[in-house]
CSV table of C-alpha atoms in Angstrom, one decimal:
chain,number,residue,atom,x,y,z
A,1,TYR,CA,-0.2,0.0,0.0
A,2,GLN,CA,2.9,2.3,0.3
A,3,GLN,CA,3.5,1.9,-3.2
A,4,LEU,CA,0.6,4.1,-3.8
A,5,SER,CA,2.4,7.1,-1.6
A,6,LEU,CA,5.2,7.1,-4.0
A,7,ILE,CA,3.4,7.5,-7.5
A,8,ASP,CA,4.3,11.0,-8.6
A,9,ASN,CA,1.1,11.6,-10.6
A,10,ASP,CA,-1.2,13.1,-7.8
A,11,ARG,CA,-4.4,12.4,-10.6
A,12,MET,CA,-5.3,8.7,-10.3
A,13,THR,CA,-8.1,7.6,-10.9
A,14,ALA,CA,-9.9,5.0,-9.2
A,15,THR,CA,-9.4,2.3,-11.6
A,16,GLU,CA,-6.2,2.7,-11.7
A,17,VAL,CA,-6.1,2.7,-7.3
A,18,LEU,CA,-7.8,-0.3,-8.2
A,19,GLN,CA,-5.3,-1.8,-10.3
A,20,ARG,CA,-2.5,-1.0,-8.4
A,21,THR,CA,-4.2,-2.4,-5.4
A,22,GLU,CA,-5.2,-5.6,-7.2
A,23,GLU,CA,-1.4,-6.0,-8.3
A,24,ASN,CA,-0.3,-5.6,-3.9
A,25,MET,CA,-2.8,-8.4,-3.4
A,26,ARG,CA,-1.4,-10.5,-5.9
A,27,ILE,CA,1.8,-10.0,-4.5
A,28,LEU,CA,1.3,-10.0,-1.3
A,29,GLY,CA,-1.6,-12.6,-0.9
A,30,PRO,CA,0.1,-16.1,-1.0
A,31,ASN,CA,2.0,-14.9,1.8
A,32,TYR,CA,-0.9,-13.5,4.1
A,33,ASP,CA,-2.7,-16.8,3.1
A,34,ARG,CA,0.3,-19.1,4.2
A,35,LEU,CA,0.5,-16.6,7.1
A,36,GLU,CA,-3.4,-16.9,8.1
A,37,ARG,CA,-3.3,-20.6,7.3
A,38,ASP,CA,0.2,-21.5,9.0
A,39,LEU,CA,0.4,-19.4,11.8
A,40,LEU,CA,-2.6,-17.1,12.8
A,41,ASN,CA,-5.3,-19.7,12.2
A,42,PRO,CA,-3.7,-22.6,14.7
A,43,LEU,CA,-2.5,-19.6,17.3
A,44,VAL,CA,-5.9,-18.4,17.6
A,45,LYS,CA,-7.4,-22.2,18.2
A,46,ARG,CA,-5.0,-23.0,20.7
A,47,ALA,CA,-5.5,-19.7,22.6
A,48,TYR,CA,-9.6,-21.0,22.3
A,49,GLY,CA,-8.7,-24.2,23.2
A,50,ILE,CA,-6.6,-23.1,26.6
A,51,LEU,CA,-8.8,-20.1,27.7
A,52,PHE,CA,-12.1,-22.5,27.3
A,53,ARG,CA,-10.2,-25.4,29.2
A,54,ALA,CA,-9.6,-23.3,31.8
A,55,GLY,CA,-13.1,-21.8,32.3
A,56,MET,CA,-12.3,-18.3,31.5
A,57,ILE,CA,-14.5,-18.5,28.4
A,58,LEU,CA,-18.1,-19.9,27.3
A,59,PRO,CA,-18.2,-22.3,24.6
A,60,PRO,CA,-19.3,-21.0,21.1
A,61,PRO,CA,-23.1,-20.9,20.5
A,62,GLU,CA,-24.2,-24.3,18.3
A,63,GLY,CA,-24.8,-21.8,15.4
A,64,ILE,CA,-21.2,-21.2,15.3
A,65,ALA,CA,-19.2,-23.8,16.7
A,66,GLY,CA,-16.9,-25.0,14.0
A,67,ASP,CA,-17.0,-21.5,11.8
A,68,PRO,CA,-13.3,-20.6,10.4
A,69,PHE,CA,-12.2,-17.4,12.3
A,70,VAL,CA,-12.9,-13.9,10.2
A,71,TYR,CA,-10.1,-11.4,10.4
A,72,GLU,CA,-10.0,-7.8,10.3
A,73,SER,CA,-7.2,-6.4,9.4
A,74,PRO,CA,-6.6,-4.1,6.0
A,75,MET,CA,-5.1,-7.0,3.9
A,76,ALA,CA,-8.0,-9.6,5.0
A,77,ARG,CA,-10.7,-7.0,3.6
A,78,ALA,CA,-9.0,-6.4,0.8
A,79,GLN,CA,-8.9,-10.2,0.0
A,80,ARG,CA,-12.4,-10.2,0.5
A,81,LEU,CA,-12.8,-7.0,-1.9
A,82,ASN,CA,-11.2,-8.9,-4.5
A,83,ASP,CA,-13.7,-12.0,-4.1
A,84,LEU,CA,-15.8,-9.3,-4.5
A,85,THR,CA,-14.5,-7.6,-7.7
A,86,SER,CA,-14.5,-11.3,-8.7
A,87,ILE,CA,-18.4,-11.6,-8.2
A,88,ASN,CA,-19.2,-8.3,-10.3
A,89,GLN,CA,-16.5,-9.6,-13.1
A,90,GLY,CA,-18.8,-12.8,-13.2
A,91,ILE,CA,-22.0,-11.0,-13.2
A,92,ALA,CA,-20.8,-8.8,-16.2
A,93,VAL,CA,-19.5,-11.8,-18.0
A,94,LEU,CA,-23.6,-13.2,-17.8
A,95,ALA,CA,-25.2,-10.2,-18.4
A,96,PRO,CA,-25.2,-10.7,-22.2
A,97,LEU,CA,-25.7,-14.5,-21.9
A,98,ILE,CA,-28.6,-13.7,-19.6
A,99,GLN,CA,-30.2,-11.2,-22.1
A,100,MET,CA,-30.2,-13.6,-24.9
A,101,LYS,CA,-30.9,-17.0,-22.8
A,102,PRO,CA,-32.8,-15.3,-19.9
A,103,ASP,CA,-32.7,-19.2,-18.2
A,104,ILE,CA,-29.7,-19.2,-17.8
A,105,THR,CA,-30.1,-17.6,-14.0
A,106,ASP,CA,-31.4,-21.0,-13.4
A,107,THR,CA,-27.7,-22.3,-12.8
A,108,ILE,CA,-27.0,-19.4,-10.6
A,109,ASP,CA,-28.0,-19.1,-6.9
A,110,LEU,CA,-28.6,-15.3,-7.0
A,111,ASP,CA,-29.8,-15.6,-3.5
A,112,GLU,CA,-26.6,-17.0,-2.5
A,113,ILE,CA,-24.6,-14.3,-4.5
A,114,ALA,CA,-26.4,-11.4,-2.9
A,115,ARG,CA,-26.1,-12.7,0.6
A,116,GLU,CA,-22.3,-13.2,-0.5
A,117,ALA,CA,-21.8,-10.0,-1.8
A,118,TRP,CA,-23.4,-8.2,1.1
A,119,LYS,CA,-21.0,-10.5,3.7
A,120,LEU,CA,-18.4,-9.1,1.3
A,121,SER,CA,-18.8,-5.8,1.8
A,122,GLY,CA,-18.6,-5.8,5.3
A,123,VAL,CA,-22.4,-5.8,6.4
A,124,SER,CA,-23.2,-6.8,9.3
A,125,PRO,CA,-24.9,-10.1,8.8
A,126,SER,CA,-27.4,-9.4,11.4
A,127,ALA,CA,-28.6,-7.2,8.6
A,128,ILE,CA,-29.0,-9.6,5.9
A,129,ARG,CA,-32.1,-11.8,6.1
A,130,ASP,CA,-31.6,-15.7,6.2
A,131,ALA,CA,-33.8,-17.9,3.7
A,132,LYS,CA,-36.5,-18.5,5.8
A,133,GLU,CA,-37.3,-14.8,6.1
A,134,VAL,CA,-36.8,-14.3,2.4
A,135,GLN,CA,-39.1,-17.5,1.8
A,136,ALA,CA,-41.7,-15.9,3.9
A,137,ILE,CA,-41.8,-12.4,2.7
A,138,ARG,CA,-41.6,-13.9,-0.9
A,139,GLN,CA,-44.4,-16.0,-0.1
A,140,GLU,CA,-46.5,-13.2,1.4
A,141,ARG,CA,-45.9,-10.9,-1.7
A,142,ASN,CA,-47.1,-13.6,-3.8
A,143,ALA,CA,-50.3,-13.8,-1.9
A,144,ALA,CA,-50.7,-10.6,-2.1
A,145,MET,CA,-50.2,-10.5,-6.1
A,146,MET,CA,-52.4,-13.4,-6.4
A,147,ALA,CA,-55.3,-11.7,-4.6
A,148,ALA,CA,-55.0,-8.5,-6.3
A,149,GLN,CA,-55.0,-10.6,-9.5
A,150,GLU,CA,-58.2,-12.6,-8.3
A,151,ALA,CA,-59.7,-9.3,-7.3
A,152,GLN,CA,-58.8,-7.7,-10.9
A,153,MET,CA,-60.5,-10.7,-12.8
A,154,ALA,CA,-63.9,-10.6,-10.3
A,155,GLN,CA,-64.2,-6.9,-11.0
A,156,ALA,CA,-63.6,-7.6,-15.2
A,157,LEU,CA,-66.2,-10.3,-15.2
A,158,ALA,CA,-68.8,-8.2,-13.2
A,159,LYS,CA,-68.0,-5.8,-15.7
A,160,ALA,CA,-68.3,-7.4,-18.7
A,161,GLY,CA,-71.7,-9.2,-17.4
A,162,LYS,CA,-73.3,-6.0,-16.4
A,163,ASP,CA,-72.3,-4.4,-20.0
A,164,ALA,CA,-73.6,-7.9,-21.8
A,165,SER,CA,-77.1,-7.3,-19.5
A,166,GLN,CA,-77.2,-4.0,-20.5
A,167,ALA,CA,-77.0,-4.5,-24.1
A,168,ASP,CA,-79.5,-7.4,-24.1
A,169,PRO,CA,-81.5,-8.2,-20.7
A,170,GLY,CA,-81.5,-11.7,-22.1
A,171,ALA,CA,-78.2,-12.1,-22.9
A,172,GLY,CA,-77.1,-11.5,-19.2
A,173,LEU,CA,-76.2,-13.9,-16.5
A,174,LEU,CA,-80.3,-13.9,-15.5
A,175,GLY,CA,-81.0,-14.2,-18.8
A,176,ALA,CA,-79.1,-17.2,-19.4
A,177,LEU,CA,-80.5,-19.0,-16.0
A,178,THR,CA,-84.2,-18.5,-17.0
A,179,GLY,CA,-83.7,-19.4,-20.6
A,180,ALA,CA,-81.9,-22.5,-19.0
A,181,MET,CA,-84.8,-23.1,-16.8
A,182,GLY,CA,-87.3,-22.6,-19.7
A,183,GLY,CA,-88.9,-19.5,-18.6
């Protein structure tokens, strides 16, 4: 990141900054991954185990037991942003294909992509609805849309029946019923 401050050009575009940052990530990324995997993860797990056995901390809640640690260093955040860039690039590649063949989206779990993008952007997990909540919201929305469509159809049928009976009293529903009864 110090390379950005060494640049003579004080009018860099955001794209140039991103490209330089990505270049630094490509150089430093493998070293950081190795450091995280070989040093930090075992160190944190060991410290947690010692503190847990000593009774100084409680066991993790069931929902997160066994989940890997998430590091919040500038490098870790930059790597997550790099993952977000990959998602954006993937979507950009697919956009023209989706225009040509919309059902190609069936191969993609768009909800999962959205959740992952929110997480990578640094949005608090508590702000992201879980799959059950999303399903309930969608069912509610679909039920409301169906009710609105049914009401619209009933209104259209009533109007058509009214128009038909005004044009020819014998042509309405009442006329059809009396005609069927022989009256």
